[in-house]
Coordinates of C-alpha atoms in Angstrom, one line a residue:
X15 CA 4.5 -6.6 56.9
X16 CA 7.3 -8.7 55.7
X17 CA 9.6 -6.1 54.6
X18 CA 11.5 -8.6 52.1
X19 CA 7.9 -9.7 50.9
X20 CA 7.1 -6.4 50.2
X21 CA 10.3 -5.5 48.3
X22 CA 9.7 -8.9 46.1
X23 CA 6.7 -7.4 44.8
X24 CA 8.0 -4.2 43.1
X25 CA 11.2 -6.4 41.9
X26 CA 9.2 -9.0 40.1
X27 CA 6.8 -5.9 38.7
X28 CA 9.7 -4.4 37.4
X29 CA 11.0 -7.8 35.5
X30 CA 7.6 -8.2 34.3
X31 CA 7.6 -4.5 32.9
X32 CA 11.0 -5.1 31.2
X33 CA 9.6 -8.0 29.6
X34 CA 6.6 -6.4 28.4
X35 CA 8.4 -3.5 27.1
X36 CA 10.7 -5.7 24.9
X37 CA 7.6 -7.4 23.7
X38 CA 6.4 -3.8 22.6
X39 CA 9.4 -3.2 21.1
X40 CA 9.5 -6.4 19.0
X41 CA 5.9 -5.5 17.9
X42 CA 6.9 -2.0 16.8
X43 CA 9.9 -3.3 14.9
X44 CA 8.1 -5.8 13.2
X45 CA 5.1 -3.1 12.4
X46 CA 7.8 -1.0 10.8
X47 CA 9.2 -3.7 8.8
X48 CA 5.9 -5.1 7.4
X49 CA 5.0 -1.6 6.9
X50 CA 7.8 -1.2 4.5
X51 CA 7.2 -4.5 2.7
X52 CA 3.3 -4.3 2.8
X53 CA 1.3 -4.2 -0.5
X54 CA 0.6 -0.7 -1.8
X55 CA -1.8 0.6 -4.5
X56 CA -1.2 3.6 -7.2
X57 CA -4.3 5.1 -8.3
X58 CA -4.3 6.4 -11.9
X59 CA -6.1 9.4 -13.2
X60 CA -5.8 10.2 -16.9
X61 CA -6.8 13.5 -18.9
X62 CA -9.7 13.5 -21.1
X63 CA -9.2 12.2 -24.6
X64 CA -8.3 14.8 -27.4
X65 CA -8.8 12.4 -30.3
X66 CA -11.2 9.5 -30.6
X67 CA -13.4 7.3 -32.6
X68 CA -16.3 5.0 -32.5
X69 CA -18.1 5.4 -29.0
X70 CA -15.6 7.3 -27.4
X71 CA -16.1 10.8 -26.6
X72 CA -14.1 13.8 -25.2
X73 CA -15.2 13.0 -21.7
X74 CA -13.8 9.8 -21.5
X75 CA -10.6 9.1 -20.1
X76 CA -8.7 6.1 -18.5
X77 CA -8.7 5.5 -14.6
X78 CA -7.7 2.7 -12.5
X79 CA -5.3 1.5 -10.4
X80 CA -2.3 -0.9 -9.6
X81 CA -1.4 -2.9 -6.6
X82 CA 2.3 -3.7 -5.9
X83 CA 3.4 -6.4 -3.3
X84 CA 5.8 -3.6 -2.2
X85 CA 6.2 0.0 -2.7
X86 CA 8.2 1.0 -5.8
X87 CA 11.5 2.0 -4.7
X88 CA 12.7 5.7 -4.6
X89 CA 15.1 6.8 -7.4
X90 CA 14.2 4.1 -9.6
X91 CA 15.4 4.4 -13.2
X92 CA 12.9 2.8 -15.7
X93 CA 12.5 -1.1 -14.6
X94 CA 10.1 -3.7 -15.2
X95 CA 7.9 -3.7 -12.3
X96 CA 5.4 -6.6 -13.9
X97 CA 6.5 -9.4 -11.6
X98 CA 5.7 -7.0 -8.5
X99 CA 2.0 -6.4 -9.5
X100 CA -0.6 -8.3 -7.4
X101 CA -3.9 -6.7 -8.9
X102 CA -4.9 -3.8 -11.4
X103 CA -8.1 -2.6 -13.0
X104 CA -8.2 0.0 -15.7
X105 CA -11.7 1.6 -17.3
X106 CA -11.4 3.8 -20.3
X107 CA -15.1 4.7 -20.6
X108 CA -16.1 1.6 -22.5
X109 CA -14.1 -1.3 -21.3
X110 CA -12.7 -2.4 -18.0
X111 CA -9.6 -4.3 -18.3
X112 CA -8.2 -6.0 -15.0
X113 CA -6.3 -8.8 -13.3
X114 CA -9.7 -11.0 -13.4
X115 CA -9.8 -10.9 -17.2
X116 CA -6.7 -9.7 -18.9
X117 CA -2.6 -9.3 -18.5
X118 CA -0.4 -6.3 -17.8
X119 CA 3.2 -5.2 -18.4
X120 CA 4.5 -2.2 -16.4
X121 CA 7.7 -0.3 -16.3
X122 CA 8.3 2.5 -14.2
X123 CA 10.6 5.1 -12.9
X124 CA 10.3 7.3 -9.7
X125 CA 11.8 10.3 -8.0
X126 CA 13.3 10.5 -4.3
X127 CA 9.9 10.0 -3.0
X128 CA 9.3 6.8 -4.8
X129 CA 6.4 8.7 -6.7
X130 CA 6.2 7.6 -10.6
X131 CA 7.9 10.0 -12.9
X132 CA 8.0 7.8 -15.8
X133 CA 6.1 4.8 -17.0
X134 CA 4.9 2.6 -19.7
X135 CA 1.9 0.4 -18.6
X136 CA 0.0 -2.1 -21.3
X137 CA -3.2 -3.9 -20.2
X138 CA -4.8 -6.1 -22.6
X139 CA -7.3 -8.6 -23.2
X140 CA -6.1 -10.6 -26.3
X141 CA -5.3 -8.6 -29.5
X142 CA -8.7 -7.0 -29.8
X143 CA -8.9 -4.9 -26.5
X144 CA -6.1 -2.5 -24.8
X145 CA -5.2 0.1 -22.6
X146 CA -1.7 1.8 -22.8
X147 CA -0.7 4.6 -20.3
X148 CA 2.6 6.3 -21.5
X149 CA 4.7 8.7 -19.0
X150 CA 6.2 12.1 -19.7
X151 CA 9.4 10.6 -20.6
X152 CA 7.7 9.7 -24.2
X153 CA 7.4 12.0 -27.0
X154 CA 3.6 11.4 -27.2
X155 CA 2.7 10.9 -23.5
X156 CA -0.7 10.2 -22.6
X157 CA -3.3 7.2 -22.9
X158 CA -4.3 5.1 -25.9
X159 CA -6.9 2.9 -25.9
X160 CA -8.4 0.3 -28.6
X161 CA -11.9 -2.0 -28.1
X162 CA -12.6 -4.1 -31.3
X163 CA -15.0 -6.1 -29.6
X164 CA -17.5 -3.7 -28.7
X165 CA -21.3 -4.6 -30.1
X166 CA -21.7 -1.1 -30.6
X167 CA -18.5 -0.1 -32.8
X168 CA -14.6 -0.3 -32.4
X169 CA -12.8 2.7 -31.4
X170 CA -9.4 4.1 -30.4
X171 CA -8.5 7.1 -28.5
X172 CA -5.3 9.0 -27.5
X173 CA -4.3 12.3 -25.8
X174 CA -1.1 14.0 -25.6
X175 CA -1.0 14.8 -21.7
X176 CA 0.4 12.2 -19.4
X177 CA -1.9 11.1 -16.6
X178 CA -1.0 11.1 -12.7
X179 CA -0.4 8.6 -10.1
X180 CA -1.1 8.7 -6.1
X181 CA 0.0 6.2 -3.7
X182 CA -2.6 5.1 -1.2
X183 CA -1.7 3.5 2.1
X184 CA 0.1 0.5 2.5
X185 CA -1.9 -2.4 4.0
X186 CA -0.3 -4.2 6.7
X187 CA -0.6 -8.1 6.9
X188 CA -2.7 -9.7 9.4
X189 CA 0.4 -11.0 11.6
X190 CA 1.3 -7.4 11.7
X191 CA -1.8 -6.3 13.3
X192 CA -1.9 -9.1 15.7
X193 CA 1.5 -8.0 16.8
X194 CA 0.5 -4.3 16.9
X195 CA -2.5 -5.1 19.1
X196 CA -0.6 -7.1 21.2
X197 CA 2.0 -4.2 21.5
X198 CA -0.7 -2.0 22.7
X199 CA -2.0 -4.4 25.4
X200 CA 1.6 -4.6 26.7
X201 CA 1.9 -0.8 26.8
X202 CA -1.2 -0.6 29.0
X203 CA -0.4 -3.4 31.4
X204 CA 3.2 -2.1 31.8
X205 CA 1.6 1.2 32.9
X206 CA -0.7 -0.7 35.3
X207 CA 2.6 -2.7 36.5
X208 CA 4.3 0.5 37.3
X209 CA 1.1 1.8 39.0
X210 CA 0.9 -1.3 41.3
X211 CA 4.8 -1.4 42.2
X212 CA 4.5 2.3 43.0
X213 CA 1.7 1.5 45.8
X214 CA 3.5 -1.4 46.9
X215 CA 6.6 0.7 47.6
X216 CA 4.6 3.4 49.3
X217 CA 3.0 0.9 51.5
X218 CA 6.5 -0.6 52.5
X219 CA 7.7 2.8 53.5
X220 CA 4.8 3.1 56.0

């Protein structure tokens, strides 16, 4: 066997492995950057109503979510985040107000982990249907709702306890998934090339 030929294979294998390693590194960097900027959803759970009228009852409460184009920053002072919202939906036991039929304004403050600690959210359908969520920073925290359109009766409800928010996992963009998959293929192929290079060197020594 031509020794120079046998040495070329491991050399080019190493070069190719370095190239693949670079692709993997870039893919992982893109994945990390995209995850930091991926859309994120905050689920809301309100406490049961303590005062109510019309069709509302003591077992009703507000639940729903807000999806932001990017996560709320850590240590955020009360800031208008309405422009960052891509979707929302809230249900109070009688009505649903969402991005498909209503409008929203939202102000948030967060702690060092980026979790909401203060908020004021207004979701409305005109002047006759609305849901307001107020955080613990207010003197009267809690949820208030109003439905003046119901065929049963109009009603309002409120409580004195702030609800809670829970962030769900960020959703990477399709391009990020593509880069991640490419990275995994690169890792596998790099391992294969190293194995082949090792076999070539062993054969050359003999």
